[in-house]
Short mmCIF file of C-alpha atoms in Angstrom, two decimals:
data_model
loop_
_atom_site.label_atom_id
_atom_site.label_comp_id
_atom_site.label_asym_id
_atom_site.label_seq_id
_atom_site.Cartn_x
_atom_site.Cartn_y
_atom_site.Cartn_z
CA MET R 1 -55.10 -30.71 50.34
CA LEU R 2 -53.98 -34.37 50.61
CA GLU R 3 -54.73 -35.05 46.92
CA ALA R 4 -52.58 -32.12 45.82
CA VAL R 5 -49.70 -33.29 48.00
CA LEU R 6 -49.89 -36.90 46.73
CA ARG R 7 -49.92 -35.59 43.02
CA ARG R 8 -47.02 -33.30 43.74
CA ILE R 9 -44.95 -36.19 45.20
CA GLU R 10 -45.90 -38.37 42.26
CA ALA R 11 -44.59 -35.66 39.95
CA GLU R 12 -41.45 -35.27 42.04
CA ASP R 13 -40.87 -38.94 41.78
CA ALA R 14 -41.19 -38.93 38.05
CA GLN R 15 -38.45 -36.21 37.84
CA GLU R 16 -36.07 -37.65 40.54
CA SER R 17 -36.89 -40.92 42.04
CA VAL R 18 -37.93 -40.27 45.66
CA TRP R 19 -38.63 -43.90 46.46
CA ILE R 20 -42.43 -43.94 46.69
CA VAL R 21 -44.63 -47.02 46.56
CA GLY R 22 -46.92 -45.49 43.84
CA PRO R 23 -50.63 -44.90 43.57
CA ALA R 24 -51.90 -48.60 43.32
CA THR R 25 -49.89 -49.58 46.49
CA GLY R 26 -50.99 -46.40 48.27
CA ARG R 27 -54.62 -47.27 47.56
CA MET R 28 -54.18 -50.75 48.76
CA LEU R 29 -52.51 -49.63 52.03
CA HIS R 30 -55.42 -47.23 52.47
CA TRP R 31 -58.00 -49.93 51.92
CA LEU R 32 -56.27 -52.41 54.14
CA ILE R 33 -56.18 -49.91 57.02
CA ARG R 34 -59.81 -48.99 56.49
CA VAL R 35 -60.82 -52.60 56.74
CA ALA R 36 -58.45 -53.74 59.54
CA GLN R 37 -59.05 -50.57 61.58
CA PRO R 38 -55.68 -50.82 63.47
CA LYS R 39 -55.04 -48.33 66.29
CA ALA R 40 -51.24 -48.42 66.10
CA VAL R 41 -49.54 -48.50 62.73
CA LEU R 42 -45.79 -48.82 62.26
CA GLU R 43 -43.93 -48.10 58.98
CA ILE R 44 -40.24 -48.83 58.43
CA GLY R 45 -39.10 -46.72 55.38
CA THR R 46 -40.85 -43.37 55.30
CA SER R 47 -38.88 -41.87 52.30
CA VAL R 48 -40.73 -38.55 51.62
CA GLY R 49 -43.99 -39.72 53.27
CA TYR R 50 -45.97 -40.80 50.39
CA SER R 51 -47.09 -44.16 51.77
CA ALA R 52 -47.41 -42.69 55.31
CA LEU R 53 -49.92 -40.14 53.89
CA TRP R 54 -52.06 -42.92 52.37
CA MET R 55 -52.04 -44.85 55.72
CA ALA R 56 -52.65 -41.65 57.77
CA SER R 57 -55.57 -40.74 55.58
CA ALA R 58 -57.16 -44.17 56.20
CA LEU R 59 -56.57 -43.69 59.96
CA GLU R 60 -58.24 -40.23 59.76
CA ALA R 61 -61.17 -41.68 57.79
CA ASN R 62 -61.61 -44.36 60.46
CA LYS R 63 -61.47 -41.55 63.03
CA ALA R 64 -59.01 -43.54 65.14
CA GLY R 65 -55.43 -44.59 65.17
CA GLU R 66 -51.93 -43.26 64.95
CA LEU R 67 -49.01 -43.98 62.61
CA TRP R 68 -45.26 -44.17 63.73
CA THR R 69 -42.88 -43.97 60.70
CA ILE R 70 -39.15 -44.37 60.68
CA GLU R 71 -36.71 -43.03 58.13
CA SER R 72 -32.95 -43.13 58.43
CA HIS R 73 -32.06 -40.75 55.45
CA ALA R 74 -31.88 -37.19 56.87
CA GLN R 75 -32.84 -35.34 53.68
CA ARG R 76 -35.88 -37.64 52.79
CA TYR R 77 -36.96 -37.41 56.41
CA GLU R 78 -37.05 -33.63 56.34
CA ARG R 79 -38.96 -33.60 53.01
CA ALA R 80 -41.43 -36.01 54.64
CA GLN R 81 -41.95 -33.50 57.53
CA GLY R 82 -42.98 -30.88 55.09
CA ASN R 83 -45.30 -33.16 53.24
CA PHE R 84 -47.04 -34.24 56.54
CA GLU R 85 -47.40 -30.66 57.54
CA GLU R 86 -48.85 -29.57 54.22
CA SER R 87 -51.27 -32.53 54.03
CA GLY R 88 -53.15 -31.61 57.21
CA LEU R 89 -52.52 -35.11 58.64
CA LYS R 90 -49.48 -34.50 60.91
CA HIS R 91 -51.80 -34.93 64.08
CA ARG R 92 -51.93 -38.76 62.93
CA ILE R 93 -48.18 -39.12 62.46
CA HIS R 94 -45.22 -39.67 64.70
CA SER R 95 -42.12 -39.54 62.52
CA LEU R 96 -38.78 -40.81 63.72
CA ASN R 97 -35.38 -40.17 62.15
CA GLY R 98 -33.11 -43.20 62.73
CA HIS R 99 -32.15 -46.64 61.60
CA ALA R 100 -34.50 -49.51 62.37
CA PRO R 101 -34.26 -51.82 64.28
CA GLU R 102 -31.78 -49.90 66.48
CA ILE R 103 -34.35 -47.13 66.97
CA PHE R 104 -36.64 -49.68 68.88
CA GLU R 105 -33.95 -49.78 71.61
CA LEU R 106 -34.42 -46.10 72.35
CA GLU R 107 -37.18 -44.38 74.26
CA ASN R 108 -39.07 -43.24 71.21
CA GLY R 109 -42.77 -43.47 71.93
CA ILE R 110 -43.44 -46.44 69.58
CA PRO R 111 -46.05 -48.52 71.33
CA GLU R 112 -45.10 -51.92 72.64
CA GLN R 113 -47.86 -53.45 70.70
CA VAL R 114 -49.03 -52.59 67.17
CA ASP R 115 -51.72 -53.79 64.80
CA PHE R 116 -50.23 -53.06 61.53
CA VAL R 117 -46.69 -52.93 60.23
CA PHE R 118 -45.55 -51.88 56.70
CA LEU R 119 -41.99 -52.71 55.66
CA ASP R 120 -40.42 -50.76 52.71
CA ALA R 121 -36.82 -49.91 53.55
CA THR R 122 -33.44 -51.45 52.86
CA LYS R 123 -34.38 -54.86 51.47
CA MET R 124 -31.35 -56.80 52.78
CA GLU R 125 -32.31 -55.62 56.26
CA HIS R 126 -35.95 -56.87 56.21
CA ALA R 127 -35.24 -59.93 58.25
CA ALA R 128 -33.77 -57.80 61.00
CA TYR R 129 -36.76 -55.44 60.85
CA PHE R 130 -39.10 -58.40 61.05
CA GLU R 131 -37.35 -59.78 64.10
CA ALA R 132 -37.56 -56.43 65.83
CA VAL R 133 -41.35 -55.99 65.13
CA ILE R 134 -42.76 -59.65 65.47
CA PRO R 135 -42.78 -59.27 69.31
CA ARG R 136 -44.79 -56.11 69.00
CA LEU R 137 -47.42 -57.59 66.72
CA LYS R 138 -50.79 -58.41 68.57
CA PRO R 139 -52.61 -61.56 67.53
CA GLY R 140 -54.59 -60.80 64.40
CA SER R 141 -52.22 -57.99 63.24
CA PHE R 142 -51.13 -57.36 59.69
CA LEU R 143 -47.62 -57.22 58.25
CA VAL R 144 -47.27 -55.77 54.73
CA VAL R 145 -44.02 -56.01 52.76
CA ASP R 146 -43.52 -53.96 49.54
CA ASN R 147 -41.38 -55.03 46.58
CA VAL R 148 -41.79 -58.73 46.85
CA LEU R 149 -41.88 -59.14 43.01
CA SER R 150 -39.47 -56.40 42.04
CA HIS R 151 -36.72 -57.38 44.49
CA ARG R 152 -37.31 -61.05 44.70
CA SER R 153 -33.64 -62.19 44.82
CA GLY R 154 -30.86 -62.86 47.34
CA PRO R 155 -31.73 -61.83 50.91
CA MET R 156 -35.22 -60.64 49.93
CA GLN R 157 -36.03 -64.04 48.39
CA GLU R 158 -34.89 -65.88 51.58
CA PHE R 159 -36.87 -63.41 53.78
CA ILE R 160 -40.07 -64.04 51.64
CA GLU R 161 -39.57 -67.78 51.88
CA ASN R 162 -39.12 -67.57 55.69
CA LEU R 163 -42.24 -65.60 56.10
CA HIS R 164 -44.21 -68.23 54.11
CA ARG R 165 -42.75 -70.98 56.47
CA ASP R 166 -43.32 -69.04 59.70
CA SER R 167 -46.18 -70.91 61.55
CA ARG R 168 -47.05 -67.58 63.40
CA LEU R 169 -48.26 -66.14 60.01
CA LYS R 170 -50.82 -66.60 57.35
CA VAL R 171 -49.30 -65.15 54.11
CA VAL R 172 -50.55 -64.15 50.72
CA GLU R 173 -48.77 -62.28 48.00
CA ILE R 174 -50.45 -60.02 45.45
CA SER R 175 -49.33 -58.29 42.33
CA VAL R 176 -50.23 -54.82 43.27
CA GLY R 177 -47.45 -52.17 42.36
CA ASP R 178 -44.13 -53.82 42.73
CA GLY R 179 -45.74 -56.81 44.67
CA LEU R 180 -47.10 -56.88 48.18
CA LEU R 181 -46.75 -59.63 50.76
CA ILE R 182 -49.71 -59.50 53.21
CA ALA R 183 -49.49 -61.57 56.43
CA ARG R 184 -51.70 -61.88 59.34
CA THR R 185 -50.43 -63.07 62.69
CA GLU R 186 -52.19 -66.15 64.24
CA THR R 187 -55.01 -65.36 66.77
CA VAL R 188 -54.31 -68.30 69.04
#
């Protein structure tokens, strides 16, 4: 069921860009979650749910954990709901329609502490997303940022440089998909 949903979304993206991370990044997210075994995952930028499905499938394989995913665009949010339902993974996913980081100020069920965060939303707002989520990251947690190669200019460039300088993080960049930054919070 999941494979069919993922392939359909990929075909839809080829016809009308629906803002997905692509299979290589999806597989990397899946692998990271399988290895890290987080219990609380937060995604900012659901789009139609493609990356959320990769992460939720890893949580399902781990037999533990839940994903909270935030999307501000109403039509993409609705499409994601259908994809979550069709995949059979809806029980692992809490989907929120709203704009991050303002949604954190609402009573929304997002845990106070999370183990894994994936940022793939409006690039010029990533610094604000980071400031909203860093207090929620437990020591030893992961922060993954998409598009660090494809969107490396302006505010995104400054954001990436700031993450590399942040003493609370150990940071690496890899050329998977459009480029991923993977950071781990210090365990001290």
